[in-house]
Coordinates of C-alpha atoms and ligand atoms in Angstrom, one line a residue:
X24 CA -1.3 25.8 -13.5
X25 CA -1.2 23.3 -16.4
X26 CA 2.5 23.3 -17.3
X27 CA 3.8 24.1 -13.9
X28 CA 2.3 21.1 -12.1
X29 CA 2.0 17.4 -12.8
X30 CA -1.2 15.5 -12.1
X31 CA -0.1 12.7 -9.9
X32 CA -2.1 9.6 -8.7
X33 CA -0.9 7.5 -5.9
X34 CA -2.7 4.3 -5.1
X35 CA -2.1 1.7 -2.4
X36 CA -4.0 -1.7 -2.9
X37 CA -3.8 -4.8 -0.8
X38 CA -4.5 -7.3 -3.7
X39 CA -4.1 -10.6 -1.8
X40 CA -7.7 -11.6 -2.0
X41 CA -8.2 -11.0 -5.8
X42 CA -5.6 -13.8 -6.4
X43 CA -7.8 -16.2 -4.4
X44 CA -10.4 -16.0 -7.1
X45 CA -8.3 -14.8 -10.1
X46 CA -10.6 -15.8 -13.0
X47 CA -13.4 -13.5 -11.8
X48 CA -11.7 -10.9 -9.6
X49 CA -8.6 -9.9 -11.7
X50 CA -10.9 -8.5 -14.5
X51 CA -13.3 -6.7 -12.2
X52 CA -10.5 -5.1 -10.2
X53 CA -8.5 -4.0 -13.2
X54 CA -11.6 -2.5 -14.8
X55 CA -12.4 -0.6 -11.8
X56 CA -8.8 0.6 -11.4
X57 CA -8.6 1.7 -15.0
X58 CA -11.9 3.6 -15.1
X59 CA -10.8 5.5 -12.0
X60 CA -7.6 6.3 -13.8
X61 CA -9.5 7.7 -16.7
X62 CA -11.7 9.8 -14.5
X63 CA -9.0 11.2 -12.5
X64 CA -6.8 11.9 -15.5
X65 CA -3.3 11.8 -14.0
X66 CA 0.1 12.0 -15.9
X67 CA 2.1 10.1 -13.5
X68 CA 0.6 6.9 -11.8
X69 CA 2.1 5.0 -8.8
X70 CA 0.4 1.8 -7.9
X71 CA 1.7 0.1 -4.7
X72 CA 0.4 -3.4 -4.2
X73 CA 0.7 -5.7 -1.1
X74 CA 0.3 -9.5 -1.1
X75 CA 0.8 -9.8 -4.8
X76 CA 0.0 -13.4 -5.7
X77 CA -2.1 -13.9 -2.6
X78 CA -1.6 -16.5 0.1
X79 CA -0.9 -19.2 -2.4
X80 CA 1.9 -17.3 -4.3
X81 CA 3.5 -20.5 -5.5
X82 CA 0.5 -21.1 -7.7
X83 CA -0.4 -17.6 -8.4
X84 CA 2.6 -16.2 -10.2
X85 CA 1.2 -16.8 -13.6
X86 CA -1.9 -14.8 -12.5
X87 CA 0.4 -12.1 -11.5
X88 CA 1.8 -12.0 -15.0
X89 CA -1.8 -11.9 -16.3
X90 CA -2.6 -9.0 -14.0
X91 CA 0.4 -6.9 -15.2
X92 CA -0.5 -7.6 -18.9
X93 CA -4.1 -6.6 -18.3
X94 CA -2.9 -3.2 -17.1
X95 CA -0.2 -2.7 -19.6
X96 CA -2.2 -3.6 -22.7
X97 CA -5.2 -1.5 -21.5
X98 CA -6.7 1.2 -23.7
X99 CA -6.7 3.5 -20.7
X100 CA -3.0 3.2 -20.2
X101 CA -1.9 3.3 -24.0
X102 CA -0.4 6.8 -23.7
X103 CA 1.7 6.0 -20.8
X104 CA 4.8 5.1 -22.7
X105 CA 7.3 4.9 -19.9
X106 CA 6.6 2.1 -17.2
X107 CA 8.6 0.7 -14.4
X108 CA 7.3 -2.4 -12.6
X109 CA 9.0 -4.1 -9.5
X110 CA 7.4 -7.3 -8.3
X111 CA 9.1 -9.1 -5.4
X112 CA 8.1 -12.6 -6.3
X113 CA 10.9 -14.9 -5.1
X114 CA 8.8 -16.7 -2.4
X115 CA 11.6 -19.3 -2.0
X116 CA 13.6 -16.7 -0.1
X117 CA 12.0 -16.4 3.3
X118 CA 14.5 -13.7 4.6
X119 CA 13.9 -11.4 1.6
X120 CA 10.3 -12.1 0.2
X121 CA 7.8 -9.3 0.9
X122 CA 5.2 -9.9 -1.9
X123 CA 5.3 -6.2 -2.5
X124 CA 4.6 -4.9 -6.1
X125 CA 5.5 -1.2 -7.2
X126 CA 4.1 -0.2 -10.6
X127 CA 4.8 3.2 -12.1
X128 CA 3.1 4.7 -15.4
X129 CA 4.4 7.8 -16.9
X130 CA 2.5 9.6 -19.6
X131 CA 4.2 10.4 -22.9
X132 CA 3.6 14.2 -22.5
X133 CA 6.1 14.1 -19.5
X134 CA 9.7 14.3 -20.4
X135 CA 12.7 14.7 -18.1
X136 CA 11.7 11.8 -16.0
X137 CA 14.5 10.2 -13.9
X138 CA 14.7 7.3 -11.6
X139 CA 17.3 6.9 -8.8
X140 CA 20.1 4.1 -8.9
X141 CA 20.5 3.1 -5.3
X142 CA 23.7 1.4 -6.0
X143 CA 25.6 4.3 -7.7
X144 CA 23.6 7.0 -6.1
X145 CA 22.9 8.7 -9.4
X146 CA 19.8 9.3 -11.4
X147 CA 19.0 7.4 -14.6
X148 CA 16.8 8.7 -17.4
X149 CA 13.4 6.8 -17.8
X150 CA 12.7 5.5 -21.2
X151 CA 10.5 2.6 -22.4
X152 CA 9.0 -0.1 -20.4
X153 CA 10.7 -2.3 -17.9
X154 CA 9.2 -5.1 -15.7
X155 CA 11.5 -6.5 -12.9
X156 CA 9.8 -9.8 -11.5
X157 CA 10.9 -13.0 -9.8
X158 CA 14.0 -12.5 -7.6
X159 CA 14.7 -8.6 -7.8
X160 CA 17.4 -8.4 -5.2
X161 CA 19.9 -7.2 -7.8
X162 CA 17.8 -4.5 -9.3
X163 CA 19.4 -1.1 -8.4
X164 CA 16.5 1.2 -9.2
X165 CA 14.6 0.1 -6.1
X166 CA 15.4 -0.3 -2.4
X167 CA 13.6 -3.2 -0.7
X168 CA 13.8 -4.5 2.9
X169 CA 12.0 -6.8 5.2
X170 CA 11.8 -5.7 8.9
X171 CA 14.4 -7.3 11.2
X172 CA 13.3 -10.8 12.3
X173 CA 12.8 -9.9 15.9
X174 CA 10.1 -7.4 14.8
X175 CA 7.8 -10.3 13.6
X176 CA 5.4 -11.6 16.0
X177 CA 6.9 -14.7 17.5
X178 CA 9.9 -14.0 15.3
X179 CA 8.1 -15.9 12.5
X180 CA 8.8 -14.5 9.0
X181 CA 5.8 -13.2 7.0
X182 CA 5.5 -11.0 4.0
X183 CA 6.1 -7.6 5.6
X184 CA 8.6 -4.9 4.7
X185 CA 8.9 -2.0 2.4
X186 CA 10.0 -1.2 -1.1
X187 CA 11.1 2.4 -2.2
X188 CA 11.9 4.1 -5.5
X189 CA 13.1 7.7 -5.9
X190 CA 12.0 9.9 -8.8
X191 CA 12.9 13.2 -10.4
X192 CA 9.8 14.5 -12.2
X193 CA 11.0 17.4 -14.3
X194 CA 13.2 18.6 -11.6
X195 CA 11.1 17.6 -8.5
X196 CA 12.7 14.8 -6.5
X197 CA 10.5 12.6 -4.3
X198 CA 10.6 9.0 -2.8
X199 CA 7.7 6.7 -3.2
X200 CA 7.5 4.1 -0.6
X201 CA 5.4 1.0 -0.5
X202 CA 4.9 -0.5 3.1
X203 CA 3.2 -3.5 4.6
X204 CA 2.9 -3.6 8.5
X205 CA 1.8 -6.4 10.7
X206 CA -1.9 -7.1 11.3
X207 CA -4.0 -7.8 14.4
X208 CA -4.4 -11.5 14.9
X209 CA -6.9 -11.7 17.8
X210 CA -9.7 -9.2 18.5
X211 CA -9.5 -10.1 22.3
X212 CA -5.8 -9.1 22.5
X213 CA -6.6 -6.0 20.4
X214 CA -9.2 -4.8 22.9
X215 CA -7.0 -5.3 25.9
X216 CA -5.6 -1.8 25.9
X217 CA -4.6 1.0 23.7
X218 CA -2.1 0.9 22.1
X219 CA -2.3 -2.7 21.8
X220 CA 0.5 -5.0 21.5
X221 CA -0.1 -5.2 17.7
X222 CA -0.3 -1.4 17.5
X223 CA 3.1 -1.2 19.3
X224 CA 4.6 -3.7 16.9
X225 CA 3.5 -1.7 13.9
X226 CA 4.7 1.5 15.5
X227 CA 8.1 0.0 16.1
X228 CA 8.5 -1.2 12.5
X229 CA 7.4 2.2 11.0
X230 CA 9.8 4.0 13.4
X231 CA 12.5 1.8 12.3
X232 CA 11.7 2.5 8.6
X233 CA 11.5 6.2 9.0
X234 CA 14.8 6.2 11.0
X235 CA 16.3 4.4 8.2
X236 CA 15.3 6.9 5.6
X237 CA 16.5 9.6 7.9
X238 CA 19.9 8.2 8.4
X239 CA 20.4 6.7 4.9
X240 CA 23.4 7.1 2.7
X241 CA 21.3 8.4 -0.3
X242 CA 20.5 11.9 1.3
X243 CA 17.1 12.8 2.2
X244 CA 14.2 13.5 -0.2
X245 CA 10.6 14.3 0.5
X246 CA 8.6 11.1 0.6
X247 CA 5.1 9.7 0.1
X248 CA 4.6 6.6 2.0
X249 CA 1.6 4.6 0.9
X250 CA 0.7 1.0 1.6
X251 CA -1.2 -1.2 4.1
X252 CA -0.2 0.1 7.5
X253 CA -2.8 -2.2 9.0
X254 CA -3.8 0.7 11.3
X255 CA -6.7 -0.3 13.4
X256 CA -9.1 1.7 15.5
X257 CA -8.7 1.7 19.2
X258 CA -10.7 -1.6 19.6
X259 CA -11.1 -1.2 23.4
X260 CA -12.6 2.3 22.9
X261 CA -15.0 1.3 20.1
X262 CA -16.3 -1.7 22.0
X263 CA -16.9 0.4 25.1
X264 CA -18.7 3.1 22.9
X265 CA -20.8 0.5 21.2
X266 CA -21.8 -1.4 24.4
X267 CA -22.4 1.5 26.8
X268 CA -25.0 0.3 29.4
X269 CA -25.3 -3.3 27.8
X270 CA -24.9 -6.5 29.8
X271 CA -21.8 -8.6 29.0
X272 CA -21.8 -12.4 28.7
X273 CA -18.8 -14.6 28.4
X274 CA -19.6 -17.6 26.3
X275 CA -17.7 -20.7 27.1
X276 CA -17.1 -23.7 24.9
X277 CA -19.2 -26.6 26.5
X278 CA -16.5 -29.2 25.6
X279 CA -13.4 -27.8 27.0
X280 CA -14.7 -24.8 29.1
X281 CA -12.6 -22.6 26.8
X282 CA -13.6 -18.9 26.7
X283 CA -15.1 -18.4 23.2
X284 CA -16.7 -15.0 22.8
X285 CA -18.2 -12.0 24.5
X286 CA -21.9 -11.1 23.8
X287 CA -23.3 -7.6 24.7
X288 CA -27.1 -7.6 25.2
X289 CA -29.9 -5.1 26.1
X290 CA -32.0 -5.3 29.3
X291 CA -34.7 -7.1 27.1
X292 CA -32.0 -9.7 25.9
X293 CA -31.5 -8.3 22.4
X294 CA -28.1 -9.2 21.2
X295 CA -26.2 -6.0 20.1
X296 CA -22.5 -7.0 19.7
X297 CA -20.7 -10.2 19.6
X298 CA -16.8 -10.2 19.8
X299 CA -14.7 -13.4 19.1
X300 CA -11.0 -13.9 18.3
X301 CA -12.0 -13.5 14.6
X302 CA -15.5 -12.3 14.9
X303 CA -16.8 -8.8 15.3
X304 CA -20.5 -8.6 14.7
X305 CA -22.8 -5.7 15.4
X306 CA -26.7 -6.1 15.0
X307 CA -26.8 -3.2 12.7
X308 CA -23.3 -3.7 11.3
X309 CA -23.3 -2.1 7.9
X310 CA -25.3 1.1 9.0
X311 CA -23.0 1.5 12.0
X312 CA -19.8 1.2 10.1
X313 CA -20.6 2.5 6.6
X314 CA -20.6 6.1 5.5
X315 CA -21.8 8.8 6.4
X316 CA -22.0 7.6 9.9
X317 CA -18.3 6.6 10.3
X318 CA -17.3 10.0 11.7
X319 CA -17.7 8.7 15.2
X320 CA -15.4 5.9 14.4
X321 CA -12.7 8.1 13.0
X322 CA -12.1 9.4 16.4
X323 CA -10.8 6.0 17.4
X324 CA -8.3 5.9 14.5
X325 CA -5.4 7.1 16.6
X326 CA -2.3 5.1 15.4
X327 CA -1.0 7.9 13.3
X328 CA -0.8 10.3 16.3
X329 CA 2.5 8.8 17.5
X330 CA 4.0 10.1 14.2
X331 CA 2.5 13.5 14.2
X332 CA 6.0 15.2 14.2
X333 CA 7.2 13.3 10.9
X334 CA 4.1 12.3 8.9
X335 CA 1.1 14.1 7.7
X336 CA -2.1 13.1 5.8
X337 CA -4.9 14.8 3.9
X338 CA -8.3 14.5 5.8
X339 CA -9.9 11.1 5.6
X340 CA -13.5 11.6 4.6
X341 CA -14.1 8.0 3.3
X342 CA -15.3 4.9 5.2
X343 CA -12.9 2.3 6.5
X344 CA -11.1 0.5 3.7
X345 CA -11.1 -2.9 5.4
X346 CA -12.5 -5.6 5.8
X347 CA -15.1 -5.8 2.9
X348 CA -16.8 -8.9 1.8
X349 CA -14.9 -10.9 -0.9
X350 CA -18.1 -12.0 -2.4
X351 CA -18.9 -10.1 -5.6
X352 CA -22.6 -9.9 -4.7
X353 CA -21.8 -8.1 -1.5
X354 CA -19.4 -5.5 -2.6
X355 CA -20.5 -2.8 -0.3
X356 CA -20.7 -4.9 3.0
X357 CA -18.2 -5.3 5.6
X358 CA -17.2 -8.7 6.9
X359 CA -18.2 -9.4 10.4
X360 CA -14.7 -10.4 11.4
X361 CA -12.8 -7.3 12.6
X362 CA -13.8 -3.9 13.6
X363 CA -13.7 -1.9 10.2
X364 CA -10.5 0.2 10.1
X365 CA -8.5 2.6 7.8
X366 CA -5.6 0.0 7.1
X367 CA -4.7 1.5 3.8
X368 CA -3.4 5.1 3.7
X369 CA -1.3 7.6 1.6
X370 CA 0.9 9.5 4.1
X371 CA 3.8 11.9 3.5
X372 CA 6.6 13.7 5.1
X373 CA 6.0 17.3 5.8
X374 CA 8.5 18.2 3.0
X375 CA 6.5 16.1 0.5
X376 CA 3.3 18.0 1.3
X377 CA 5.1 21.3 0.4
X378 CA 5.5 19.8 -3.1
X379 CA 1.7 19.6 -3.6
X380 CA 0.3 22.6 -5.3
X381 CA -2.0 24.3 -2.6
X382 CA -4.3 26.1 -5.3
X383 CA -5.3 22.7 -6.8
X384 CA -7.9 20.3 -5.7
X385 CA -6.6 17.3 -3.7
X386 CA -8.8 14.0 -3.9
X387 CA -8.2 11.5 -1.2
X388 CA -10.6 8.5 -1.4
X389 CA -11.6 4.9 -1.7
X390 CA -11.6 3.2 -5.0
X391 CA -14.3 0.8 -6.0
X392 CA -16.9 1.8 -3.4
X393 CA -19.6 0.0 -5.2
X394 CA -17.4 -2.8 -6.8
X395 CA -16.0 -5.8 -5.1
X396 CA -12.1 -5.1 -4.9
X397 CA -11.4 -8.0 -2.3
X398 CA -11.4 -7.4 1.3
X399 CA -9.4 -4.2 1.0
X400 CA -10.6 -1.3 -1.1
X401 CA -7.7 0.6 -2.8
X402 CA -7.1 4.1 -1.3
X403 CA -5.8 6.8 -3.6
X404 CA -4.5 10.4 -3.5
X405 CA -4.9 12.5 -6.7
X406 CA -3.0 15.8 -6.5
X407 CA -1.0 18.4 -8.5
X408 CA 2.8 18.2 -7.9
X409 CA 4.9 21.2 -8.5
X410 CA 7.7 21.0 -11.1
X411 CA 11.2 22.0 -10.7
X412 CA 10.9 22.4 -7.0
X413 CA 13.1 19.5 -5.9
X414 CA 16.2 19.4 -4.0
X415 CA 17.9 16.8 -1.9
X416 CA 19.3 17.6 1.5
X417 CA 22.7 16.3 1.9
X418 CA 24.9 16.3 5.0
X419 CA 25.9 20.1 4.9
X420 CA 23.9 21.5 2.0
X421 CA 20.9 21.3 -0.2
X422 CA 21.6 20.4 -3.7
X423 CA 19.5 21.6 -6.5
X424 CA 18.3 18.8 -8.7
X425 CA 19.6 20.5 -11.8
X426 CA 23.2 20.2 -10.3
X427 CA 22.9 16.5 -9.8
X428 CA 24.7 14.1 -12.0
X429 CA 22.7 12.0 -14.4
X430 CA 23.9 8.7 -15.9
X431 CA 24.2 8.7 -19.7
X432 CA 21.8 6.3 -21.3
X433 CA 24.6 4.5 -23.1
X434 CA 26.3 3.7 -19.7
X435 CA 23.2 1.9 -18.5
X436 CA 23.6 -1.8 -18.3
X437 CA 20.8 -4.3 -17.6
X438 CA 21.0 -6.5 -14.6
X439 CA 23.7 -9.2 -14.5
X440 CA 21.5 -12.1 -13.5
X441 CA 19.7 -14.3 -16.0
X442 CA 17.3 -12.2 -18.2
X443 CA 14.3 -13.3 -20.2
X444 CA 12.4 -11.0 -22.5
X445 CA 8.7 -11.5 -23.0
X446 CA 6.8 -9.6 -25.7
X447 CA 3.4 -8.4 -24.6
X448 CA 0.8 -8.0 -27.2
X449 CA -1.4 -5.0 -28.1
X450 CA 1.1 -2.4 -27.2
X451 CA 3.1 -0.3 -29.5
X452 CA 6.4 -0.4 -28.0
X453 CA 8.0 -3.7 -27.0
X454 CA 8.4 -4.3 -23.2
X455 CA 11.5 -5.4 -21.5
X456 CA 10.7 -8.0 -18.9
X457 CA 13.7 -8.8 -16.7
X458 CA 12.8 -12.1 -15.0
X459 CA 15.9 -12.4 -12.8
X460 CA 16.6 -15.8 -11.4
X461 CA 18.7 -16.2 -8.2
X462 CA 22.2 -16.9 -8.8
Ligands
NAG515 C1 18.6 -11.7 0.3 O1 19.0 -10.3 0.4 C2 20.4 -10.1 0.7 C3 20.6 -8.7 0.9 O2 20.0 -8.0 -0.2 C4 21.2 -10.8 -0.2 O3 22.5 -10.8 0.1 C5 20.7 -12.3 -0.4 O4 21.5 -12.9 -1.4 C6 19.4 -12.4 -0.7 N1 18.9 -13.8 -0.8 C7 18.4 -14.4 -1.9 C8 18.0 -15.8 -1.8 O5 18.1 -13.7 -2.8
NAG516 C1 9.6 21.0 -17.4 O1 10.1 22.2 -16.8 C2 10.4 23.2 -17.7 C3 11.1 24.3 -17.0 O2 10.2 24.7 -16.0 C4 9.2 23.6 -18.6 O3 9.7 24.5 -19.5 C5 8.7 22.4 -19.3 O4 7.5 22.7 -20.0 C6 8.4 21.2 -18.3 N1 8.1 20.1 -19.1 C7 6.8 19.5 -19.1 C8 6.7 18.3 -19.9 O5 5.9 20.0 -18.5
NAG517 C1 -24.0 -12.3 14.0 O1 -23.9 -13.0 12.7 C2 -25.0 -14.0 12.7 C3 -24.9 -14.4 11.3 O2 -23.7 -14.9 11.0 C4 -26.3 -13.4 13.1 O3 -27.3 -14.5 13.2 C5 -26.2 -12.8 14.4 O4 -27.4 -12.4 14.9 C6 -25.2 -11.6 14.3 N1 -25.3 -10.7 15.3 C7 -24.7 -10.6 16.5 C8 -24.9 -9.3 17.3 O5 -23.9 -11.4 16.9

């Protein structure tokens, strides 16, 4: 091992709620992330964030800048001398805004690291640190897309889509895709059937995305797909399992006779489960849903089954990553709003799994089990990726990475839109920040 593999850490984190309380949460979250990085000791880190800036992104953009500074100026990441950050921040553009953030940190001991230019279909050597934020439409080293408008519930734009980069890590080519799929709005609709209408919507958007990669003009590379898939358990099945033999009462609102919630009680009138549109409350909530008893729940996590032929995943042995309490005093408790679910996942194509060294330990888990990380706990995959085993499949042939053309550094031009450089303190090499503004 050692010189033949690269220790890689992939992390997906829905960070929306840490921007609701940035003064407290940014620091706690970042410290937990960095201490996990130190413990796992990777040489290549990919952090895929969703809901960067939170709900109130208009006000949060300066907190986003602070967040990136906290990471980049940290002691834990000081030896990562090559950095690429892509933050989709232009909230004024409803048709393009995804609130996705892809952050990549490359250790100084790794050389021969290339990133793909999606415009010219050519690899570019990765040197130094670059942050692309603001309107990043013109940045060619990423591909970003929202789902078509008719995929969105009621055709209403929300911050959902994907953002991809392609890397060559000492001769191993892989795509890293951040994705954010649609959520469940009402527990009642979710429990009508399986697959629910929400599940079918997610499936359609994911199928559309995979099809796009398959058909794409940049040839096919093995890919790791990690983000907030919003996968939920089969709510109907879970409720049936939890309420077997119980009495069901429909609770009406006295004022307008509107149906409010379902209550499930024992023969001696003990309340066991309440389900409302946004309430999911078991009498023994934490014990029922938290490790190590979650194995029963995992059997209701079925959304990935529709993708068995294309996608794969390492065994999930951690508790559901969502929804945790956002209160720092209740870091290990689930909120009683939704049935806990494995929304956040690290998935891969079958060809990508072949890049993982089978002799080494693979660690797939939750980050911050005892720390408040917001309503989603980040999910990570730590593995050893083989070097010099990459090839890209073109129309007729498979091209060895060593045969691919690489752009000369002197030919690389910075983006053509307005660029502003910001110097970040406490790090040895200056950072280029491209804050593109829409033209
Ligand atoms: C949105 O994206 C499209 C396609 O990339 C681009 O043509 C358009 O200019 C973008 N709009 C804004 C406001 O950036
Ligand atoms: C990259 O691959 C080459 C060829 O196998 C190897 O000699 C070299 O040590 C690798 N570089 C790093 C930084 O591991
Ligand atoms: C639900 O939550 C409330 C507190 O918010 C609690 O009093 C109630 O007993 C809980 N249990 C059920 C099964 O509804």
